[in-house]
């Protein structure tokens, strides 16, 4: 299976197909469909809150957080005060929950953030925060069911716990085989080439520390 640098860094959609209104990697469709059906049989309506995001979308998320338009949260879901932080510290604070453009697993179409559509109304605003996915939380029952059953369909949670890089994200699941192949093809050099094509806040700090950031936030996951 061939993956171009453009696909790996979110600058191409050639690897994607539509799945119930979301774009996903063509290679995971059968497994995702089987997982969705099994969840339905167990009483859940497994739905996708966020699937594929391209480079430009990830860049917009980055810019809004770096410039203070959108809040940045710490490991305890408390807002981070950017005053007094170095450029590198700002980047690391953002990357706790939001990937560097070009380095997001959402670029691959193998990863998505899930929720249980059966438990909400159209007015409910999904927050993708810990309290929604813990036992007793709105999506807690589905999260627990996935923990027990998703592996048989090829899925797992890359951010199952905090390892000093990206925070625990109980809402984020990934098609392991396909995502692992794409991760092996991605590299610091490919990411650097992509990043140099764009202007963004914190660019100098990112490029100066890219190998360390790559290890901390891209490779430092549940294997």
Short mmCIF file of C-alpha atoms in Angstrom, two decimals:
data_model
loop_
_atom_site.label_atom_id
_atom_site.label_comp_id
_atom_site.label_asym_id
_atom_site.label_seq_id
_atom_site.Cartn_x
_atom_site.Cartn_y
_atom_site.Cartn_z
CA UNK A 1 0.00 0.00 0.00
CA UNK A 2 1.55 3.29 -1.12
CA UNK A 3 1.16 6.52 0.81
CA UNK A 4 2.49 9.76 -0.64
CA UNK A 5 3.89 12.52 1.54
CA UNK A 6 0.82 14.57 0.65
CA UNK A 7 -1.49 11.85 1.99
CA UNK A 8 0.57 11.39 5.14
CA UNK A 9 0.56 15.13 5.95
CA UNK A 10 -3.06 15.89 5.15
CA UNK A 11 -2.53 17.55 1.79
CA UNK A 12 -4.42 14.97 -0.31
CA UNK A 13 -7.79 13.21 -0.17
CA UNK A 14 -7.01 10.46 -2.68
CA UNK A 15 -7.10 7.78 0.03
CA UNK A 16 -10.58 8.69 1.28
CA UNK A 17 -14.17 7.58 0.71
CA UNK A 18 -17.41 8.71 2.29
CA UNK A 19 -18.83 6.76 5.21
CA UNK A 20 -22.17 7.98 6.60
CA UNK A 21 -21.28 11.60 5.90
CA UNK A 22 -17.65 11.42 7.03
CA UNK A 23 -14.47 10.91 5.03
CA UNK A 24 -12.48 7.82 6.04
CA UNK A 25 -9.62 5.79 4.62
CA UNK A 26 -10.95 3.31 2.06
CA UNK A 27 -8.98 0.50 3.69
CA UNK A 28 -10.93 0.66 6.97
CA UNK A 29 -14.49 0.80 5.63
CA UNK A 30 -15.36 -2.90 6.06
CA UNK A 31 -14.01 -3.04 9.61
CA UNK A 32 -15.68 0.24 10.54
CA UNK A 33 -18.99 -0.96 9.15
CA UNK A 34 -18.71 -4.20 11.14
CA UNK A 35 -17.87 -2.26 14.32
CA UNK A 36 -20.84 0.06 13.79
CA UNK A 37 -23.23 -2.87 13.31
CA UNK A 38 -21.92 -4.68 16.39
CA UNK A 39 -22.32 -1.52 18.46
CA UNK A 40 -25.88 -1.16 17.17
CA UNK A 41 -26.67 -4.73 18.19
CA UNK A 42 -25.33 -3.91 21.66
CA UNK A 43 -27.68 -0.92 21.94
CA UNK A 44 -25.43 1.93 20.85
CA UNK A 45 -25.53 4.34 17.92
CA UNK A 46 -21.81 4.71 17.20
CA UNK A 47 -21.33 8.01 15.37
CA UNK A 48 -18.35 10.04 14.22
CA UNK A 49 -17.82 13.50 15.70
CA UNK A 50 -14.62 14.12 13.76
CA UNK A 51 -12.83 11.99 11.17
CA UNK A 52 -10.56 13.26 8.39
CA UNK A 53 -9.09 16.73 8.79
CA UNK A 54 -6.82 18.16 6.13
CA UNK A 55 -3.69 20.21 6.74
CA UNK A 56 -5.48 23.53 6.30
CA UNK A 57 -8.14 22.62 8.85
CA UNK A 58 -5.52 21.51 11.36
CA UNK A 59 -3.61 24.73 10.71
CA UNK A 60 -6.73 26.79 11.45
CA UNK A 61 -7.20 24.94 14.75
CA UNK A 62 -3.55 25.62 15.59
CA UNK A 63 -3.77 29.33 14.75
CA UNK A 64 -6.94 29.90 16.76
CA UNK A 65 -5.36 28.32 19.82
CA UNK A 66 -1.97 29.98 19.46
CA UNK A 67 -3.49 33.45 19.01
CA UNK A 68 -5.97 33.06 21.86
CA UNK A 69 -9.16 32.95 19.81
CA UNK A 70 -9.87 29.48 21.19
CA UNK A 71 -8.81 28.32 24.67
CA UNK A 72 -5.98 25.87 25.31
CA UNK A 73 -6.56 23.36 28.11
CA UNK A 74 -4.11 21.56 30.37
CA UNK A 75 -4.15 17.94 31.45
CA UNK A 76 -6.85 18.74 34.04
CA UNK A 77 -9.11 20.48 31.47
CA UNK A 78 -8.21 23.87 32.95
CA UNK A 79 -7.43 26.85 30.65
CA UNK A 80 -3.73 27.54 30.08
CA UNK A 81 -2.44 31.08 30.59
CA UNK A 82 -0.11 31.85 27.68
CA UNK A 83 1.41 34.99 29.19
CA UNK A 84 4.98 34.24 30.22
CA UNK A 85 5.31 31.05 28.17
CA UNK A 86 8.05 30.69 25.58
CA UNK A 87 7.10 29.95 21.98
CA UNK A 88 8.11 26.32 22.47
CA UNK A 89 6.05 26.03 25.65
CA UNK A 90 3.03 27.46 23.83
CA UNK A 91 3.45 24.86 21.09
CA UNK A 92 3.73 22.04 23.62
CA UNK A 93 0.65 23.28 25.46
CA UNK A 94 -1.39 23.24 22.25
CA UNK A 95 -0.08 19.83 21.23
CA UNK A 96 -1.40 18.26 24.42
CA UNK A 97 -4.79 18.04 22.70
CA UNK A 98 -4.29 19.40 19.16
CA UNK A 99 -1.74 17.93 16.77
CA UNK A 100 0.74 19.96 14.80
CA UNK A 101 -0.53 20.51 11.24
CA UNK A 102 0.86 17.72 9.09
CA UNK A 103 1.27 15.42 12.10
CA UNK A 104 -2.36 14.67 12.94
CA UNK A 105 -3.55 11.08 12.72
CA UNK A 106 -6.82 12.55 11.47
CA UNK A 107 -5.02 13.31 8.20
CA UNK A 108 -4.92 9.59 7.45
CA UNK A 109 -8.64 8.82 7.61
CA UNK A 110 -7.85 5.95 9.99
CA UNK A 111 -8.74 7.78 13.19
CA UNK A 112 -11.89 9.36 14.46
CA UNK A 113 -13.55 10.78 17.55
CA UNK A 114 -16.71 8.88 18.43
CA UNK A 115 -19.88 9.47 20.42
CA UNK A 116 -23.16 7.69 21.07
CA UNK A 117 -25.79 9.47 19.00
CA UNK A 118 -28.57 7.64 20.84
CA UNK A 119 -27.84 9.54 24.07
CA UNK A 120 -28.12 13.12 22.78
CA UNK A 121 -30.49 15.53 21.10
CA UNK A 122 -29.65 17.83 18.22
CA UNK A 123 -29.16 20.66 20.72
CA UNK A 124 -26.40 18.88 22.64
CA UNK A 125 -22.92 20.28 22.03
CA UNK A 126 -20.32 17.48 22.04
CA UNK A 127 -17.28 18.69 23.99
CA UNK A 128 -14.89 15.74 23.67
CA UNK A 129 -13.88 15.98 27.32
CA UNK A 130 -13.10 13.33 29.90
CA UNK A 131 -16.33 13.61 31.88
CA UNK A 132 -18.40 12.61 28.84
CA UNK A 133 -16.56 9.29 28.46
CA UNK A 134 -16.00 8.08 32.01
CA UNK A 135 -18.31 5.62 33.78
CA UNK A 136 -21.60 7.41 34.28
CA UNK A 137 -20.80 9.96 31.58
CA UNK A 138 -23.06 10.51 28.60
CA UNK A 139 -20.89 8.34 26.33
CA UNK A 140 -19.32 6.24 29.07
CA UNK A 141 -21.23 3.05 28.31
CA UNK A 142 -20.20 3.09 24.65
CA UNK A 143 -16.60 3.86 25.60
CA UNK A 144 -16.56 0.86 27.94
CA UNK A 145 -18.12 -1.38 25.28
CA UNK A 146 -15.50 -0.29 22.75
CA UNK A 147 -12.70 -0.99 25.21
CA UNK A 148 -13.92 -4.59 25.45
CA UNK A 149 -14.86 -5.20 21.82
CA UNK A 150 -13.16 -2.91 19.29
CA UNK A 151 -9.92 -4.91 19.02
CA UNK A 152 -11.72 -7.77 17.25
CA UNK A 153 -12.62 -5.30 14.50
CA UNK A 154 -9.08 -3.91 14.23
CA UNK A 155 -9.49 -0.74 16.29
CA UNK A 156 -7.70 0.56 19.38
CA UNK A 157 -7.10 3.76 21.36
CA UNK A 158 -3.71 5.34 20.55
CA UNK A 159 -4.12 7.83 23.39
CA UNK A 160 -5.39 5.47 26.07
CA UNK A 161 -3.32 7.22 28.74
CA UNK A 162 -1.06 10.23 29.18
CA UNK A 163 2.56 9.41 28.43
CA UNK A 164 4.04 12.90 28.56
CA UNK A 165 2.91 13.80 25.06
CA UNK A 166 -0.70 13.89 23.94
CA UNK A 167 -3.27 13.72 26.72
CA UNK A 168 -5.52 10.72 27.28
CA UNK A 169 -8.30 10.89 24.68
CA UNK A 170 -10.93 8.25 25.47
CA UNK A 171 -13.01 9.47 22.49
CA UNK A 172 -10.29 8.78 19.90
CA UNK A 173 -10.09 5.39 18.18
CA UNK A 174 -7.88 4.24 15.35
CA UNK A 175 -7.73 1.42 12.82
CA UNK A 176 -4.46 -0.01 14.09
CA UNK A 177 -3.10 -1.91 11.09
CA UNK A 178 -3.66 0.89 8.59
CA UNK A 179 -2.59 3.68 10.95
CA UNK A 180 0.57 1.79 11.92
CA UNK A 181 1.54 1.50 8.26
CA UNK A 182 1.04 5.21 7.73
CA UNK A 183 2.94 6.15 10.87
CA UNK A 184 5.92 4.09 9.67
CA UNK A 185 5.90 6.01 6.38
CA UNK A 186 5.73 9.43 8.03
CA UNK A 187 9.02 10.99 9.14
CA UNK A 188 10.46 14.15 10.64
CA UNK A 189 11.81 15.09 7.22
CA UNK A 190 8.45 14.69 5.45
CA UNK A 191 6.76 16.73 8.15
CA UNK A 192 9.44 19.42 7.97
CA UNK A 193 9.01 19.75 4.19
CA UNK A 194 5.25 20.17 4.63
CA UNK A 195 5.57 22.73 7.43
CA UNK A 196 8.07 24.89 5.57
CA UNK A 197 5.46 25.54 2.87
CA UNK A 198 3.19 27.42 5.29
CA UNK A 199 3.29 30.42 7.58
CA UNK A 200 1.95 29.81 11.08
CA UNK A 201 2.44 31.04 14.63
CA UNK A 202 5.31 29.39 16.45
CA UNK A 203 6.87 28.14 13.21
CA UNK A 204 10.44 28.99 14.21
CA UNK A 205 10.14 27.17 17.53
CA UNK A 206 8.49 24.17 15.89
CA UNK A 207 11.14 23.75 13.21
CA UNK A 208 13.99 24.27 15.68
CA UNK A 209 12.65 21.51 17.93
CA UNK A 210 10.89 19.27 15.42
CA UNK A 211 12.72 15.98 16.15
CA UNK A 212 11.96 16.29 19.87
CA UNK A 213 8.34 17.33 19.29
CA UNK A 214 7.89 14.47 16.82
CA UNK A 215 9.08 11.93 19.36
CA UNK A 216 7.06 13.44 22.20
CA UNK A 217 3.75 13.90 20.40
CA UNK A 218 3.74 11.63 17.33
CA UNK A 219 5.62 8.48 18.33
CA UNK A 220 4.89 8.53 22.07
CA UNK A 221 1.59 6.60 21.92
CA UNK A 222 -0.04 3.30 22.79
CA UNK A 223 1.71 0.81 20.52
#
